[in-house]
Coordinates of C-alpha atoms in Angstrom, one line a residue:
Chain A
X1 CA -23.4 50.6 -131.1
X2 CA -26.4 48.4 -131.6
X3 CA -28.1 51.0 -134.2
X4 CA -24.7 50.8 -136.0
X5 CA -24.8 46.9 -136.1
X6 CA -28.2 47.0 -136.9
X7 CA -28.1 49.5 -139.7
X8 CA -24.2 47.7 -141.0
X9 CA -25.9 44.0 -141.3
X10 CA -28.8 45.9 -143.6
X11 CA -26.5 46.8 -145.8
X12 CA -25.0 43.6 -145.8
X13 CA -22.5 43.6 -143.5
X14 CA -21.1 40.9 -140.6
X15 CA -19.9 41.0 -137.5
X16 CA -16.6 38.9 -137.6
X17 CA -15.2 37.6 -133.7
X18 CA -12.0 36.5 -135.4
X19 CA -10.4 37.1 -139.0
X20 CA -11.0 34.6 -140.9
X21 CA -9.1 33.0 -143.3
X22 CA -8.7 34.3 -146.7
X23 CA -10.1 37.6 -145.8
X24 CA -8.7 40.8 -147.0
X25 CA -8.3 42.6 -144.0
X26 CA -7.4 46.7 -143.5
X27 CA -8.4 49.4 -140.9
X28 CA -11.2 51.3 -140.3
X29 CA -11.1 54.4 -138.3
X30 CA -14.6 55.0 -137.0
X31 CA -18.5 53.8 -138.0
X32 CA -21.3 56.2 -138.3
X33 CA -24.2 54.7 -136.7
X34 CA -27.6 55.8 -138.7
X35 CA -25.9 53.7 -141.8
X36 CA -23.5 51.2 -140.4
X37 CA -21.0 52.4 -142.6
X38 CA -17.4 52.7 -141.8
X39 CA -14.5 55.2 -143.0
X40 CA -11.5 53.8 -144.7
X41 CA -8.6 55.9 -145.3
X42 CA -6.2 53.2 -146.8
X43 CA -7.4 53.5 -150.9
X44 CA -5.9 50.3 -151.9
X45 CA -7.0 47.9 -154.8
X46 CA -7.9 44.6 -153.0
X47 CA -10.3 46.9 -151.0
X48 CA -12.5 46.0 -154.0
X49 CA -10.8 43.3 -155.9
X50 CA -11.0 40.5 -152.7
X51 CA -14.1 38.2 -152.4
X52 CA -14.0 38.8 -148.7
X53 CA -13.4 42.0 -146.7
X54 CA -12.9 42.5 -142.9
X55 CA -11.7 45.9 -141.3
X56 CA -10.3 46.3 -138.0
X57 CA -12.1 49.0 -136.3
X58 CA -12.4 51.0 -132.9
X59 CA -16.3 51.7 -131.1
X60 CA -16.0 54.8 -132.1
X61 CA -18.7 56.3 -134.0
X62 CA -20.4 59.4 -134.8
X63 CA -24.0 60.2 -135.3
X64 CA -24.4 61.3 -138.7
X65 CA -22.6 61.1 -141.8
X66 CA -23.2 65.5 -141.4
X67 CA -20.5 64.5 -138.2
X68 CA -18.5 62.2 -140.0
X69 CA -17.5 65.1 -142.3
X70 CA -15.6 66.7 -139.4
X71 CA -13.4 64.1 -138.5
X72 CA -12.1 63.5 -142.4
X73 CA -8.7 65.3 -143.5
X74 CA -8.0 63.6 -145.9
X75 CA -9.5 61.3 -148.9
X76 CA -10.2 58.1 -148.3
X77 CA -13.6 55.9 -149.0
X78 CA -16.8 55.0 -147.1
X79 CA -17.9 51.3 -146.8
X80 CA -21.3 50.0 -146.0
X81 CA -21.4 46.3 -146.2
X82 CA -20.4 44.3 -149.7
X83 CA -20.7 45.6 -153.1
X84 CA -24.3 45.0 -154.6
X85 CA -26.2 45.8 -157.1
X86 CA -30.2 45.5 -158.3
X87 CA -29.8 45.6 -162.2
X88 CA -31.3 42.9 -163.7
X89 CA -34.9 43.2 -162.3
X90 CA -34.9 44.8 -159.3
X91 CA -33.5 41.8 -157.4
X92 CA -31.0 42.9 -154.8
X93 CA -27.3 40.4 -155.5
X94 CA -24.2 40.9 -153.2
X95 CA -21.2 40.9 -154.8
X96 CA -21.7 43.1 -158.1
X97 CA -17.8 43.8 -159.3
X98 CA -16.7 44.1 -155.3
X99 CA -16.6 42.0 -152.2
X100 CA -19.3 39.7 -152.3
X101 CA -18.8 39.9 -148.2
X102 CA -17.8 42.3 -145.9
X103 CA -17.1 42.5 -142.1
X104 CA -16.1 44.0 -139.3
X105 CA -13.8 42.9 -136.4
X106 CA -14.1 45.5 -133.3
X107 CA -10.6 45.9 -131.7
X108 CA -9.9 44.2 -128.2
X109 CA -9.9 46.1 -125.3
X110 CA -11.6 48.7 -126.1
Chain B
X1 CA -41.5 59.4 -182.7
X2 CA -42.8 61.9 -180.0
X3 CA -43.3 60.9 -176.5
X4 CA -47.1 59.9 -176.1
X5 CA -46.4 57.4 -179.4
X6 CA -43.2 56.3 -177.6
X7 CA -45.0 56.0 -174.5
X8 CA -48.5 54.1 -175.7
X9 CA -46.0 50.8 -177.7
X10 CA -44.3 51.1 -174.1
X11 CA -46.7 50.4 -171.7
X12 CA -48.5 48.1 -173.7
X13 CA -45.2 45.5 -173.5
X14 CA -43.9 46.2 -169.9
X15 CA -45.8 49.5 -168.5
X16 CA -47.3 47.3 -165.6
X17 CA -44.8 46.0 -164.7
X18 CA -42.0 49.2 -164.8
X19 CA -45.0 51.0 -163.3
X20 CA -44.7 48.5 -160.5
X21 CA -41.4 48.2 -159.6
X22 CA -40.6 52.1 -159.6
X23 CA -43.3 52.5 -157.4
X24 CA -41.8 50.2 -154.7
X25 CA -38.9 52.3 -154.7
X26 CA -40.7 55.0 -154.2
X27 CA -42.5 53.3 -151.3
X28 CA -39.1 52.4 -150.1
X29 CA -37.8 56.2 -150.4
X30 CA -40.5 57.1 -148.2
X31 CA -39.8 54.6 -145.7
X32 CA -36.1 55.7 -145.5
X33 CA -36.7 59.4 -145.6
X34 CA -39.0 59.1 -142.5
X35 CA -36.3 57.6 -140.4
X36 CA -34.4 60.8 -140.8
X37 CA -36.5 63.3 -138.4
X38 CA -34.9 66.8 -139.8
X39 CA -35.4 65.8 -143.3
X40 CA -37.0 68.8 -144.4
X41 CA -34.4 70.7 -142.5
X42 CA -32.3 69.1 -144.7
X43 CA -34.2 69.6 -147.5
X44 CA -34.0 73.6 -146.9
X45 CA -30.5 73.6 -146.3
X46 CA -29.3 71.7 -149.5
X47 CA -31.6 74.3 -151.4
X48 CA -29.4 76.6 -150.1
X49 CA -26.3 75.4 -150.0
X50 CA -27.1 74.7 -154.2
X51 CA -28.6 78.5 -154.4
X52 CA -25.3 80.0 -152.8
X53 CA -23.5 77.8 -155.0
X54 CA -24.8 78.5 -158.6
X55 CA -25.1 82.2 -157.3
X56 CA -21.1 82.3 -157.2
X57 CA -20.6 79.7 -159.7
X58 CA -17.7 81.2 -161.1
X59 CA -15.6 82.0 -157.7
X60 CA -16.5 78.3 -156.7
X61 CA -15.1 76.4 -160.0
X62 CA -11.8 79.1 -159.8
X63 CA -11.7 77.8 -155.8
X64 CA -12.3 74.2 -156.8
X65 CA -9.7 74.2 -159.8
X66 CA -7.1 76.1 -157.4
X67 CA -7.3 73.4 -154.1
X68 CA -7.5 70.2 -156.6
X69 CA -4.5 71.6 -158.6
X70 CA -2.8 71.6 -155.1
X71 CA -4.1 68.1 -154.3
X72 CA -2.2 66.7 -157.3
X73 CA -5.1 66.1 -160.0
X74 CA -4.3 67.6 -163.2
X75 CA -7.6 70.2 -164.1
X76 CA -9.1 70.5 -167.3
X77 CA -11.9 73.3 -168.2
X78 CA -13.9 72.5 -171.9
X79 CA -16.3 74.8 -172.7
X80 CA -18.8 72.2 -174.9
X81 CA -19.5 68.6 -175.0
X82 CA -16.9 68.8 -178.2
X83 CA -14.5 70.7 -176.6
X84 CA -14.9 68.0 -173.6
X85 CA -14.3 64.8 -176.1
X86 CA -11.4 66.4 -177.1
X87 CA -9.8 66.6 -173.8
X88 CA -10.4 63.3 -172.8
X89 CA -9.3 62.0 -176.3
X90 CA -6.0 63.4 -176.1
X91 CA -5.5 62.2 -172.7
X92 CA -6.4 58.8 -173.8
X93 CA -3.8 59.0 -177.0
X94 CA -0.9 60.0 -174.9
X95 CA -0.9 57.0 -173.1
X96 CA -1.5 55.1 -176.3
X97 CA -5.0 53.5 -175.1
X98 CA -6.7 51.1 -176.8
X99 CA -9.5 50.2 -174.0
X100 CA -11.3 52.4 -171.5
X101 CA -13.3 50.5 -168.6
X102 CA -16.1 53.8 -167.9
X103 CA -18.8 53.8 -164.5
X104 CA -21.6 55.6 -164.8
X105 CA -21.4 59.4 -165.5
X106 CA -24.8 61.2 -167.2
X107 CA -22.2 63.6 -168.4
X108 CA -20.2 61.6 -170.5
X109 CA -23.8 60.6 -172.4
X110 CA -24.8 64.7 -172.9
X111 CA -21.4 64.7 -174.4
X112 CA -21.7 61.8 -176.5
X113 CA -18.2 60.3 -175.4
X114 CA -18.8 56.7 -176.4
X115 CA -19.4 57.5 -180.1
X116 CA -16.5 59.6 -180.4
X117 CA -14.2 57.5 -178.7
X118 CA -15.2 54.4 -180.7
X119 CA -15.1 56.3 -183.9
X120 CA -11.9 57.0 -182.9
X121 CA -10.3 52.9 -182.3
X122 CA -10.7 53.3 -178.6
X123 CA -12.8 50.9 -177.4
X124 CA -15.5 51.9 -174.0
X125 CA -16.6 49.5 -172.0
X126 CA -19.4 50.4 -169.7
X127 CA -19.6 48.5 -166.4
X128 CA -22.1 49.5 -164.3
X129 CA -24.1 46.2 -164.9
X130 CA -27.3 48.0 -165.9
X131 CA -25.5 50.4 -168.2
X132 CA -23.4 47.2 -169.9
X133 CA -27.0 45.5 -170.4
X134 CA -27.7 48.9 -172.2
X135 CA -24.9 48.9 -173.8
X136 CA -25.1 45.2 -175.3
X137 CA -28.5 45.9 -176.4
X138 CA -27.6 49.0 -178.4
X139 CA -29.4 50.9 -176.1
X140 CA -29.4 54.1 -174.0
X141 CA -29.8 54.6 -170.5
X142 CA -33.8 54.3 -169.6
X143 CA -33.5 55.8 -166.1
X144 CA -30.3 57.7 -164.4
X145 CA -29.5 55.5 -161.4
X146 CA -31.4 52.5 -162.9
X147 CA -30.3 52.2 -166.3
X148 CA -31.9 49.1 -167.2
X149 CA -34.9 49.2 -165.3
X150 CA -37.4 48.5 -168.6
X151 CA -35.6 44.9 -169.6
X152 CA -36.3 42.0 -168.3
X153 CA -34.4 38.9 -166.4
X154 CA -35.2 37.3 -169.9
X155 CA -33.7 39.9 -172.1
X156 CA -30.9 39.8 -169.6
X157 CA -30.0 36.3 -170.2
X158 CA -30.7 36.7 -174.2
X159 CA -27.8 39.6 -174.5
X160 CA -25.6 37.3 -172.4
X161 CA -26.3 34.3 -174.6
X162 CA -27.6 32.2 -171.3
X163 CA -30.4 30.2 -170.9
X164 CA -30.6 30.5 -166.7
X165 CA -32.8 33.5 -165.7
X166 CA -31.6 33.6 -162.4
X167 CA -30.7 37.6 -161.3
X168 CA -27.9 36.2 -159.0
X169 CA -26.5 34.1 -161.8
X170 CA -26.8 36.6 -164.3
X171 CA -25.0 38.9 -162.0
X172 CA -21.8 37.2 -161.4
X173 CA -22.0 36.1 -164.8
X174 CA -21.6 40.0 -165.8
X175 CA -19.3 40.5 -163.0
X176 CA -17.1 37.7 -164.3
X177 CA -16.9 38.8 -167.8
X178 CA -16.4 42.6 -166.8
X179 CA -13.8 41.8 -164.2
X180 CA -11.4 40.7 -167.6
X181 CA -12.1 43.9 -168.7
X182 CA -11.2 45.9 -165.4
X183 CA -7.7 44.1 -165.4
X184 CA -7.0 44.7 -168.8
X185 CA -8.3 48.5 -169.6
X186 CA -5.6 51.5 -170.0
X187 CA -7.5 53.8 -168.2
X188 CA -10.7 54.4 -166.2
X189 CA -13.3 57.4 -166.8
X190 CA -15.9 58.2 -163.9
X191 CA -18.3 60.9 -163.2
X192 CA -18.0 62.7 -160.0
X193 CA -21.6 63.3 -157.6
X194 CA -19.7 66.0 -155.7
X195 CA -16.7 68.2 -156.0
X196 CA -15.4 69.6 -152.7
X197 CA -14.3 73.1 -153.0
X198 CA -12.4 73.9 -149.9
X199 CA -10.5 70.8 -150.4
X200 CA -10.2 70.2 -154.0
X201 CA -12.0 66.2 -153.9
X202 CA -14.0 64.5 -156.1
X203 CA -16.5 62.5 -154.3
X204 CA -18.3 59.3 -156.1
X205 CA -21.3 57.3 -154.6
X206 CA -22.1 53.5 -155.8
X207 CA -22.8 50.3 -155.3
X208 CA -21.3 47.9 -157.4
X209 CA -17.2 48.6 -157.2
X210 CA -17.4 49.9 -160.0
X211 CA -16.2 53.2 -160.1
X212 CA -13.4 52.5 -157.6
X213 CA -12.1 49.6 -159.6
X214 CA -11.9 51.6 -162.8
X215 CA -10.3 54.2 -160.6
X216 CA -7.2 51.9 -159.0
X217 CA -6.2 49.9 -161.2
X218 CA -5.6 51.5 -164.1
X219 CA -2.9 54.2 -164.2
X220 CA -4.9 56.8 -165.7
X221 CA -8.4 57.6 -164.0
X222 CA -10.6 60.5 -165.7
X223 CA -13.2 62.2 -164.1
X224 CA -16.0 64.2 -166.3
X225 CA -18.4 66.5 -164.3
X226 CA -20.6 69.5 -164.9
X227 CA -19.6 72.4 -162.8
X228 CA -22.7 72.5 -161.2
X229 CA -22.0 69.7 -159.0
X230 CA -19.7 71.9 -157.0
X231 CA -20.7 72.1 -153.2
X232 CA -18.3 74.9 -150.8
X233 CA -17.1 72.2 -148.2
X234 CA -17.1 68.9 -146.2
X235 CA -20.0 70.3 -144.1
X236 CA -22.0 70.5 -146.6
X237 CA -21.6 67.3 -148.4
X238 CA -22.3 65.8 -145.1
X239 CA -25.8 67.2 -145.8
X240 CA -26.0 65.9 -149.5
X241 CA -24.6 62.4 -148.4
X242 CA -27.3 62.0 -145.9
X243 CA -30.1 62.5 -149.0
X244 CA -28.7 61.4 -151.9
X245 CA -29.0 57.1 -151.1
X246 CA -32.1 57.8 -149.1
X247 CA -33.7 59.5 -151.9
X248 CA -32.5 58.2 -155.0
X249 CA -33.4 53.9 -154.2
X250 CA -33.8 54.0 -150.2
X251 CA -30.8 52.8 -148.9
X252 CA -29.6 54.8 -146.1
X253 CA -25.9 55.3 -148.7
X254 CA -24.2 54.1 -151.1
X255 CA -22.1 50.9 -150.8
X256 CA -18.9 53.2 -151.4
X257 CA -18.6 56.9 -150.8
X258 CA -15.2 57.4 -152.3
X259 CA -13.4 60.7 -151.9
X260 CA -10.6 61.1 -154.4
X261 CA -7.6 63.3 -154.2
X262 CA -4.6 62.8 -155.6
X263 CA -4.1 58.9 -157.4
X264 CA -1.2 57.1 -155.7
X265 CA -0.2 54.9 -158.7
X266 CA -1.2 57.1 -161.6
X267 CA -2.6 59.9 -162.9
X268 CA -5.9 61.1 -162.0
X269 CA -8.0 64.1 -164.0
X270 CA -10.8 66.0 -163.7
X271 CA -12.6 67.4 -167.0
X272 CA -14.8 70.4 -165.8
X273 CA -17.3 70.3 -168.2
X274 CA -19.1 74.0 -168.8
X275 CA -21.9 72.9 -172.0
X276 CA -24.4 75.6 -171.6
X277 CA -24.1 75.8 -167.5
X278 CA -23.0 79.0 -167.4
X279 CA -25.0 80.3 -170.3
X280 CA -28.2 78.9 -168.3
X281 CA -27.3 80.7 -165.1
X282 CA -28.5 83.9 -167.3
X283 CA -32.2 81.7 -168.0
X284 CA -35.3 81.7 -166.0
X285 CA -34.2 77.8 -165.9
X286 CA -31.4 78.1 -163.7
X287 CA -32.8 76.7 -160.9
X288 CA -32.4 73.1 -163.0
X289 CA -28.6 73.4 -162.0
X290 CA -29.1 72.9 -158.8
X291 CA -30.1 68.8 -159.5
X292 CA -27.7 66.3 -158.0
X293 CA -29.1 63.5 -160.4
X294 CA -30.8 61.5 -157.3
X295 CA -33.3 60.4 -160.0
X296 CA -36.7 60.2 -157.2
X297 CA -38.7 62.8 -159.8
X298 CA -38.3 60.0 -162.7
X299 CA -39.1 57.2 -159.9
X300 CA -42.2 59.5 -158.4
X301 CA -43.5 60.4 -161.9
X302 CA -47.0 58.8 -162.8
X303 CA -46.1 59.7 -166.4
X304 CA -42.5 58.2 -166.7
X305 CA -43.4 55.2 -164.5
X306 CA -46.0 54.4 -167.2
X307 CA -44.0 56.0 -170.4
X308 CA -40.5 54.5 -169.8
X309 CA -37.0 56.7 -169.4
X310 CA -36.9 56.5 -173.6
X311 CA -39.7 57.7 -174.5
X312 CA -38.1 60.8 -173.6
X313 CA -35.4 60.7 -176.2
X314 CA -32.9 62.7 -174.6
X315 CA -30.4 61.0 -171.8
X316 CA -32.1 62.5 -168.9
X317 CA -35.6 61.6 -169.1
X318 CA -38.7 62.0 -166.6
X319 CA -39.4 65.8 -165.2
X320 CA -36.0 66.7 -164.9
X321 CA -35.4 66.1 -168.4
X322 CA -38.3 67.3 -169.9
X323 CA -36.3 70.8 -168.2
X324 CA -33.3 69.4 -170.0
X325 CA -33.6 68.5 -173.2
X326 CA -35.7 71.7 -174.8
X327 CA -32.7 73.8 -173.3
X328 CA -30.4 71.5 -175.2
X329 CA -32.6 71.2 -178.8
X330 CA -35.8 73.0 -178.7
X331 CA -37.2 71.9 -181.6
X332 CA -36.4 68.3 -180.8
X333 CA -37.8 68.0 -177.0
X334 CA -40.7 70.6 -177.1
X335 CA -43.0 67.7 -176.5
X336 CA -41.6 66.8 -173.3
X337 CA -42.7 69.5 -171.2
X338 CA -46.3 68.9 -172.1
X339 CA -45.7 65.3 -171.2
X340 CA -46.7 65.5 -167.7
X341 CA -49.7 66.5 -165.6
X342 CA -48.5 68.6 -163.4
X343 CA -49.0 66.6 -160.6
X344 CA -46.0 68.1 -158.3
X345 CA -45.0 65.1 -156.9
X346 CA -41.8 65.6 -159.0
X347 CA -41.2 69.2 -156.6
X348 CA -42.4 67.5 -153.3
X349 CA -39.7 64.7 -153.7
X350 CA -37.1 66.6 -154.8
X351 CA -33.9 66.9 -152.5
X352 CA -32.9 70.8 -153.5
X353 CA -36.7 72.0 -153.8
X354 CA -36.1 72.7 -157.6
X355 CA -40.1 74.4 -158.4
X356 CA -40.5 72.2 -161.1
X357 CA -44.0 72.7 -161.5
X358 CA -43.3 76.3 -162.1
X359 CA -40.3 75.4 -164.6
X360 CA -42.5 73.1 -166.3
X361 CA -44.9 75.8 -167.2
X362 CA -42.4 78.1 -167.8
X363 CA -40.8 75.4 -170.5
X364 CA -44.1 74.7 -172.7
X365 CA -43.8 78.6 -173.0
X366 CA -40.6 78.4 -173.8
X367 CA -41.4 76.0 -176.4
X368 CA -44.2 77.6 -177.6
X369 CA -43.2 80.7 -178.1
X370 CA -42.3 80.6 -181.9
X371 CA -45.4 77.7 -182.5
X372 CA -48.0 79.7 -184.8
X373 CA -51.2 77.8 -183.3
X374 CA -50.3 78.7 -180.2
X375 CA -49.7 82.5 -181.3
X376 CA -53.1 82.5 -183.0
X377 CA -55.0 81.0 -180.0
X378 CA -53.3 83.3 -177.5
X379 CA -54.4 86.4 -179.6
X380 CA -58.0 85.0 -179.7
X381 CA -58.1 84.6 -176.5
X382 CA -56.9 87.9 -176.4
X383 CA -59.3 90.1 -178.0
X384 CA -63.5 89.5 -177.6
X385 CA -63.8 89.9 -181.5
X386 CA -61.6 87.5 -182.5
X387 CA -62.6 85.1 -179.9
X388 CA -66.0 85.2 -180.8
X389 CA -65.5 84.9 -184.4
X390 CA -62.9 81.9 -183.7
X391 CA -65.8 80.4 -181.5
X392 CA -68.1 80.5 -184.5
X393 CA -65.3 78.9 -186.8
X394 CA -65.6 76.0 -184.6
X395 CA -68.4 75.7 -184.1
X396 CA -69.2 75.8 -188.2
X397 CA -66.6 73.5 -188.9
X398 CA -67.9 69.6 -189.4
X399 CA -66.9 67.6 -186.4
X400 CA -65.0 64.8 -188.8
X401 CA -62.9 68.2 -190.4
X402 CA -61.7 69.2 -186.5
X403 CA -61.1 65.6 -185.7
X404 CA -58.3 65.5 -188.4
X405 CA -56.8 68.9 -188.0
X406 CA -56.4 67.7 -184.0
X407 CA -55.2 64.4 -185.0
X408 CA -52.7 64.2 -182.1
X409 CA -54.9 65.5 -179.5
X410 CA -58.4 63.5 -180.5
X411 CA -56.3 60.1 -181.6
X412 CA -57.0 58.9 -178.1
X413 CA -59.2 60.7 -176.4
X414 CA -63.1 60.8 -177.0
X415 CA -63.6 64.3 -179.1
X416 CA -66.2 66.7 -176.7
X417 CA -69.7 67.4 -178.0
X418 CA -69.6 71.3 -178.9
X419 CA -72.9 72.8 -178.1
X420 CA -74.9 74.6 -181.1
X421 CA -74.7 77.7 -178.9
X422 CA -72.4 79.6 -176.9
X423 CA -73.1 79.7 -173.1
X424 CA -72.8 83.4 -172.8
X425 CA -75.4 83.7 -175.9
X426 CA -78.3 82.7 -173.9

């Protein structure tokens, strides 16, 4: 789980304890740990319209994305921390035409 | 122009500096790659999994077009870049479109789709934000994943009418402007980095939303892509996934890896596009179809990094598109495969072991086959008589004379002292 984290904040990404106001907020259903990204099935349009993401997710994680691929039955997206981009000279900005943040909130109890 | 003139005004404005910052990425590529232990593993697989794939081409595309139809896309198959304009044209007219918000796809550029749309009263707006600085500056594409890597943070702000340099600014600025356009297009256009067999997806990797937005929210999202870019299953885009970030800028992936079946609000198509694939497959160049576009042998290449992406002319530049163009205009491009130095270090990046040293060797033959100086020196070379006799010529011939008849070689290098007598002669 630390890799994950590791590898999810350089990309980017947060570690939320609590949803935050203002957040969009959806489910994800598992993180693969050598990229910190996380598998959404739920397509929806504020996924990439909202400032601010958070997903729910389990600890569960594979390995690889090479694992990931046998858990997936259906379409769906990949998230690894906010949107970015390094267009105008090579200078890495957050928030490109997506979220500008992104986080995850592990579920309790777990 | 060819592409050593091209090349020379280049590097004298911003070589340096483009030189520069490609190499980091390189350096960054490197870094990422060595985190991944098995990456040559992977490396041999992918090769493979490309080989089996070009190798069946046909049964793949007939398996791909079957599984997506059952997913709900509606399959298109255009047999030329016309053919493919067409297709998407018509789709565009039914629904009456007047604007078209487009992500990156090297496709729709080989088929020219922005000139014919717009000829056409349908307005394209590219958004990836390096492609729309392109785009604003009348320009094409200078790299494939880093379209505006030649302008500056100062050319930036000019297109955008600003007088703050700042990248972040500038960024949201674009963002700002180009999220009006997102809400307001008719329909979306994409390329596709994968197409799942087995399963009938369409899989596209990026970073800035872009893609994804111009796939949800308008009701009609078009996908172009080359039939190459088919891979047999899940597992083995598990393989691709893992190499195409790490490769291409050394991230470990893509912001979004978004796998699209059927469109919940809409209407999603995929354009299969065929322009010369199929007719390559019979070439000794087919091995160029197995490329995923990762773009590492432009960023590796001592000769683009100091040329630029447009000296090359042709909208894949670097190695990979010196393989490219003279397959798609001969005449044109035949310069390209000579501009390199055969270094390799296009081959030892690249993520499906294309030989491209081989290919490129191959391709200034190809090039040369029809070119009567290189006829005449070949059969020199050829016979002893001739070769002896076309030594003397030289040899005869007033240095200033050979100087001007080798004009494009001798312009910038220091012509060679030829020595009075032949070194077999004693």
């Amino acid at each position: 789980m630390d890799e994950f984290i590791k590898n999810l904040r350089l990309a980017g990404g947060e570690v939320l304890e609590e949803i935050p106001d203002g957040w969009y907020v959806t489910q994800a259903e598992f993180g693969v740990v050598e990229n910190g990204t996380v598998w959404v099935r739920e397509y929806k349009k504020e996924l990439f319209l909202s400032e601010k993401v958070a997903v729910k997710m389990p600890k569960k994680f594979v390995k690889t994305m090479q694992e990931a691929m046998e858990l997936i039955n259906s379409p769906g997206v990949f998230i690894s921390g906010p949107s970015k981009t390094a267009d105008v000279e090579s200078f890495l900005v957050f928030g490109a035409h997506g979220p500008v943040r992104f986080g995850i909130i592990f579920d309790k109890g777990l | 122009m060819k592409h050593y003139e091209l090349a020379i005004n280049f590097y004298k404005q911003k070589g340096p500096r483009h030189d520069k910052a490609l190499w980091a990425i390189r350096q960054k590529r490197d870094k990422a790659i060595k985190e991944v232990d098995e990456w040559e593993e992977l490396r041999e697989k992918a090769s493979k999994i490309k080989d089996e794939v070009i190798n069946n081409l046909q049964d793949y595309v007939k398996e791909f077009i079957k599984n997506a139809k059952k997913e709900g896309i509606e399959l298109f198959f255009a047999k030329d870049a016309k053919e493919h304009n067409e297709i998407v044209f018509d789709l565009l007219k039914e629904i009456n479109a007047k604007k078209v918000v487009k992500s990156k796809s090297m496709l729709t550029e080989e088929c020219g789709l922005n000139e014919f749309l717009e000829k056409r009263g349908i307005e394209v707006i590219d958004t990836d934000l390096g492609e729309r600085i392109v785009q604003l500056r009348g320009e094409k594409p200078s790299h494939i994943v880093l379209p505006a890597i030649h302008t500056t943070k100062e050319e930036v702000a000019e297109i955008l009418g600003e007088s703050n340099t700042d990248p972040t600014y500038l960024t949201h600025k674009m963002r700002e402007l180009l999220r009006n356009e997102f809400l307001s297009a008719d329909a979306g256009i994409s390329g596709a980095n994968f197409l799942v067999a087995d399963k009938g997806w369409a899989v596209v990797c990026t970073n800035e939303g872009n893609a994804d937005l111009g796939a949800v929210l308008p009701k009609l999202h078009i996908i172009s892509v080359g039939v190459e870019k088919i891979v047999p299953s899940m597992r083995d885009l598990g393989v691709f996934l893992r190499m195409l970030a790490r490769n291409a800028t050394g991230q470990k992936i893509t912001t979004y890896t978004s796998i699209f079946g059927r469109k919940e609000n809409g209407k999603r198509v995929i354009v299969l596009v065929d322009n010369g694939r199929f007719e390559r497959l019979n070439t000794e160049f087919k091995e160029t179809l197995k490329c995923i576009r990762c773009s590492a042998c432009l960023t590796t290449c001592p000769v683009f990094r100091r040329s630029g992406g447009h000296a090359y002319r042709y909208v894949i530049p670097g190695p990979i598109g010196s393989l490219l163009a003279p397959l798609n205009n001969k005449e044109e491009y035949s310069d390209l495969p000579f501009a390199c130095t055969l270094c390799n270090s296009c081959e030892m990046v690249c993520p499906v072991k294309i030989p491209f040293s081989k290919q490129l060797v191959k391709m200034r033959e190809y090039v040369t086959k029809d070119d009567f100086a290189f006829k005449f020196i070949e059969t020199s070379l050829h016979s002893p008589f001739a070769f002896k006799l076309f030594s003397k010529i030289i040899r005869l011939t007033p240095k200033s004379i050979l100087k001007k008849a080798l004009n494009e070689w001798s312009k910038y290098k220091e012509f060679p002292t030829i020595p009075p007598k032949r070194f077999i002669d004693g």
